[in-house]
Short mmCIF file of C-alpha atoms in Angstrom, two decimals:
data_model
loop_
_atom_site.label_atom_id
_atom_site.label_comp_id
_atom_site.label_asym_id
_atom_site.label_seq_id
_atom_site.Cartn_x
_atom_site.Cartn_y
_atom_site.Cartn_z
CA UNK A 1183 0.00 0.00 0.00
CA UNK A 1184 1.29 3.51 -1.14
CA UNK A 1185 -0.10 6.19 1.32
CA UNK A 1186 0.54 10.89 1.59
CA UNK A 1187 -0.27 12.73 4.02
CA UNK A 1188 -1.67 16.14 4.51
CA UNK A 1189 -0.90 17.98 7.71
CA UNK A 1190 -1.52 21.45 9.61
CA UNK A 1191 2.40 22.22 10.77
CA UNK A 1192 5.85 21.38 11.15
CA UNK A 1193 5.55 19.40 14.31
CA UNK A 1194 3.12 16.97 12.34
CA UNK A 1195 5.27 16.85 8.86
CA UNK A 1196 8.11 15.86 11.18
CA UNK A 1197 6.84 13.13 13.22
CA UNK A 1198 5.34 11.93 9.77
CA UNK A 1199 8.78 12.42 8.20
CA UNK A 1200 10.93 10.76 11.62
CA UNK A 1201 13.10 7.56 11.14
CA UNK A 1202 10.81 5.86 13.53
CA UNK A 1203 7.54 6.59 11.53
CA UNK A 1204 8.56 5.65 9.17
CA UNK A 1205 10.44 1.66 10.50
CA UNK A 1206 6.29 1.58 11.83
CA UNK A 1207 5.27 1.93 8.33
CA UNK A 1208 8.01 -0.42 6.98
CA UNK A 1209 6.48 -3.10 9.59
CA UNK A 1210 3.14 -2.75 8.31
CA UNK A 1211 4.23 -2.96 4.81
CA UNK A 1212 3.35 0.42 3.52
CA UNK A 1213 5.07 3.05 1.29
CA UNK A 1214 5.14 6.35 2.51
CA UNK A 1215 4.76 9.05 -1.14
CA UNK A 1216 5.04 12.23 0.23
CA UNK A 1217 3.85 14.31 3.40
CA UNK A 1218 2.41 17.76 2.61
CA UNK A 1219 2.43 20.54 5.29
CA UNK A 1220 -0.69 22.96 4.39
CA UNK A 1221 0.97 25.38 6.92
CA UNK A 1222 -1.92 26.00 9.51
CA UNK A 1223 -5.28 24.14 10.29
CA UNK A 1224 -7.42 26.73 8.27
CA UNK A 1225 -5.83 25.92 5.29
CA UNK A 1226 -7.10 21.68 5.53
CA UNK A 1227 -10.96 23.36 5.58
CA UNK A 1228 -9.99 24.93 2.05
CA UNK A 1229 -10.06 23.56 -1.48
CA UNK A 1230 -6.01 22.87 -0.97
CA UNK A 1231 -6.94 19.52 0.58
CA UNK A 1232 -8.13 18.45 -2.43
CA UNK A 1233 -5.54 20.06 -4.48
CA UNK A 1234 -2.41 18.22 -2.54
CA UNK A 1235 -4.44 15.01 -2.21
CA UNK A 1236 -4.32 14.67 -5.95
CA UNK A 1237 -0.66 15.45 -6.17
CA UNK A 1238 -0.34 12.78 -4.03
CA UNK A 1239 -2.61 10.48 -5.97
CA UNK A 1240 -0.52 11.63 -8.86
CA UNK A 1241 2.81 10.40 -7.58
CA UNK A 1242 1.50 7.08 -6.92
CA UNK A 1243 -0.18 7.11 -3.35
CA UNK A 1244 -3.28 4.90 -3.01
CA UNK A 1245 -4.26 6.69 -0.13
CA UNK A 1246 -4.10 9.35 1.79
CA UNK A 1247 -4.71 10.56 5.09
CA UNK A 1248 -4.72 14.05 6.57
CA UNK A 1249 -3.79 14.73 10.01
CA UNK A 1250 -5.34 17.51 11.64
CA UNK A 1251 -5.02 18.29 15.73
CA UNK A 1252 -8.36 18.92 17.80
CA UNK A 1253 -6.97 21.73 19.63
CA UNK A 1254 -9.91 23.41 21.63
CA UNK A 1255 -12.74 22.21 19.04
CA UNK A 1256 -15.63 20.87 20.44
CA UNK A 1257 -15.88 17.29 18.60
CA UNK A 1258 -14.11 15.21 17.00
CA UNK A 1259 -16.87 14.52 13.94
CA UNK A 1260 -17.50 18.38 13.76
CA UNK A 1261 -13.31 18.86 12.96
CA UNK A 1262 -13.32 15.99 10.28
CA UNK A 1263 -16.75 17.82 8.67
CA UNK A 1264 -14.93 20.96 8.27
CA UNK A 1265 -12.36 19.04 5.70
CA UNK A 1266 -12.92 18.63 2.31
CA UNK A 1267 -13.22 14.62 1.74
CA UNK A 1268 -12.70 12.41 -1.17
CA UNK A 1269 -12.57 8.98 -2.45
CA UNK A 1270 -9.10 7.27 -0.31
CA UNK A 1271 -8.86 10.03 1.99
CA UNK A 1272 -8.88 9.13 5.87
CA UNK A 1273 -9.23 11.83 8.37
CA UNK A 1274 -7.21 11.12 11.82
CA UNK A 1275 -8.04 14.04 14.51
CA UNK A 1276 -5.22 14.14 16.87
CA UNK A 1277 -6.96 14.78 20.59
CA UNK A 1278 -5.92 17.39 21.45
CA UNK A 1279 -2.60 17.57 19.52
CA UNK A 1280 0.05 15.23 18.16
CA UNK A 1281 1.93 16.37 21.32
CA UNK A 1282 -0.26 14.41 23.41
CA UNK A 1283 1.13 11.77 21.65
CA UNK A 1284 4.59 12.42 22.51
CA UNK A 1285 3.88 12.44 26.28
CA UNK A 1286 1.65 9.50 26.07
CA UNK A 1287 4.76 7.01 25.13
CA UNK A 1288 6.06 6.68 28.95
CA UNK A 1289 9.30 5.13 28.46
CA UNK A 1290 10.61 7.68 25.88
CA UNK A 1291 9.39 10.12 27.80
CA UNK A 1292 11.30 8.48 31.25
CA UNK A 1293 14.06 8.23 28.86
CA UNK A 1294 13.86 11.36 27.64
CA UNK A 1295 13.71 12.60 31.01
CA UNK A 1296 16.04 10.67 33.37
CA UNK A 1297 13.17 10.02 36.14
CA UNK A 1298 9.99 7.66 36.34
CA UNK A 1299 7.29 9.65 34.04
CA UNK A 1300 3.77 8.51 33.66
CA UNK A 1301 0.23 10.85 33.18
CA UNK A 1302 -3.21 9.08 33.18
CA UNK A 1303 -4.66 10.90 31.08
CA UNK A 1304 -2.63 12.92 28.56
CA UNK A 1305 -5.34 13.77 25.94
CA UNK A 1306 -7.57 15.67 28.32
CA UNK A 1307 -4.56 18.38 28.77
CA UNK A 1308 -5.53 21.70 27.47
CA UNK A 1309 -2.10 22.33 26.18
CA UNK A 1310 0.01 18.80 25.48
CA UNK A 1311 2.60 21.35 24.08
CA UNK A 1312 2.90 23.35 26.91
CA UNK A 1313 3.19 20.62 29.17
CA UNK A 1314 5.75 18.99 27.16
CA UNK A 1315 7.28 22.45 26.89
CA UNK A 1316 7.44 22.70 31.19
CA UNK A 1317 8.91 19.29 31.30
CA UNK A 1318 11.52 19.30 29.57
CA UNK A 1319 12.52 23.02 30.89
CA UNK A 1320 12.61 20.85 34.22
CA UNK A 1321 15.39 19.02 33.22
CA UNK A 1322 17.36 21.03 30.77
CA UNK A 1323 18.05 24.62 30.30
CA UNK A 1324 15.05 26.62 30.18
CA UNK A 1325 16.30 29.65 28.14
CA UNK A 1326 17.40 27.41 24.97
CA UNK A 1327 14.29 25.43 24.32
CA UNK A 1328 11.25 26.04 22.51
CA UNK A 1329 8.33 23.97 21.86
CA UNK A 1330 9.36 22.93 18.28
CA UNK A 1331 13.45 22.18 19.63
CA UNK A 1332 11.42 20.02 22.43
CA UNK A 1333 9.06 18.58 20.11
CA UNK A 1334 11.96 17.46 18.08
CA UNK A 1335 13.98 16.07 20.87
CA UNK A 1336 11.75 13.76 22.29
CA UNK A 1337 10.74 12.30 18.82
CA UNK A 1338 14.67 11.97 18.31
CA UNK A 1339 15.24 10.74 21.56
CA UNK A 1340 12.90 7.42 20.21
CA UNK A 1341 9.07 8.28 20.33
CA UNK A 1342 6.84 5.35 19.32
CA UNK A 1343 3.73 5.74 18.05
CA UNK A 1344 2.79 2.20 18.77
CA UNK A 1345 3.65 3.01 23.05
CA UNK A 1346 1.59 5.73 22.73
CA UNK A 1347 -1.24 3.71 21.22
CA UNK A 1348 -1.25 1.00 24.04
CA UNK A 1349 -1.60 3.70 26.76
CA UNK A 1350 -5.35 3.38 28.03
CA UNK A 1351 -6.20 7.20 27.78
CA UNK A 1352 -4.82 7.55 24.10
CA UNK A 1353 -7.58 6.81 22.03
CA UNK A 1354 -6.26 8.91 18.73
CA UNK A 1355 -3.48 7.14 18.86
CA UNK A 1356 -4.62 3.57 18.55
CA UNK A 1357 -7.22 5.35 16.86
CA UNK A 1358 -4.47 6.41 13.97
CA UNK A 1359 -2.00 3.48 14.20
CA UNK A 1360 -5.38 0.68 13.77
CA UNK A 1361 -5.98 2.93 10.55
CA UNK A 1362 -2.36 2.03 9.12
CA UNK A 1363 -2.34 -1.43 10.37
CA UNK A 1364 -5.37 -2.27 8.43
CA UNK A 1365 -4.67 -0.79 5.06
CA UNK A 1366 -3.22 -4.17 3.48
CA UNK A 1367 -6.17 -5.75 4.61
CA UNK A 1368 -8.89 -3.78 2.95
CA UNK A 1369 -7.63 -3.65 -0.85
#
């Protein structure tokens, strides 16, 4: 299966980009084509959706999936409606933001951090980057680091999507990675 994918950001095109995406998609037997970033969330409700979708169908992708983050939006269906949708498309909302992710996989995150590290329920945080941002100021020099420097540091330092999947209170996650696991299965 040859998959794109559409995204709001640069955090999001570089988890989809990161060596260890990309080994997950390798296991599952799945090409990755191309990641597009659409530079802000506004810009996956507009007619560019479409537009990069079938660039992506043009270079060979059988599918393609756009990743957008909750962030303070209501629901979950009422995000995906907002996006244009076509035939192959799959839309994964990220609760609240991939971020959440990132501090949902507690043994990169103990790694990352040097000390036991666990939180119950990491996609009912308000702001997953801010709390990632306050941890890792914690441990490391607080003047040099900004969200996207901590961002990429802890996906660096070994982020898994499928740890953040198993934790019980990361339902986009499993949400997302059941999505890619099942694509050989359904054509």
């Amino acid at each position: 299966m040859k998959i794109g994918f559409l995204c709001e950001g640069p955090t999001d095109e570089y988890f989809l980009k990161s060596s260890e995406f990309k080994k997950l998609l390798d296991s599952l037997e799945i090409i990755l084509i191309g990641v597009r970033n659409l530079n802000g969330k506004g810009n996956l409700k507009t007619s560019r959706v479409l537009t990069q979708s079938r660039i992506l169908f043009d270079e060979g992708a059988e599918k393609v999936f756009v990743l957008v983050d909750l962030d303070h939006d209501k629901c979950i269906t009422k995000t995906k409606e907002l996006i244009p949708e076509h035939d192959n498309q799959t839309i994964v909302v990220a609760v609240r933001e991939v971020e959440a992710w990132l501090l949902a996989d507690r043994q990169n995150m103990a790694d990352f951090l040097e000390v036991d590290y666990e939180l119950e329920f990491p996609e009912k945080l308000s702001d997953p980057k801010n709390e990632m941002l306050e941890l890792a100021r914690s441990k490391f020099s607080p003047r040099i680091l900004t969200e996207t420097k901590v961002f990429y540091r802890i996906m660096d330092n070994g982020f898994s999507l499928r740890r953040a999947a198993q934790h019980p209170n990361c339902p986009s996650a499993a949400y997302f990675l059941n999505k890619l696991s099942v694509l050989n299965t359904q054509y």
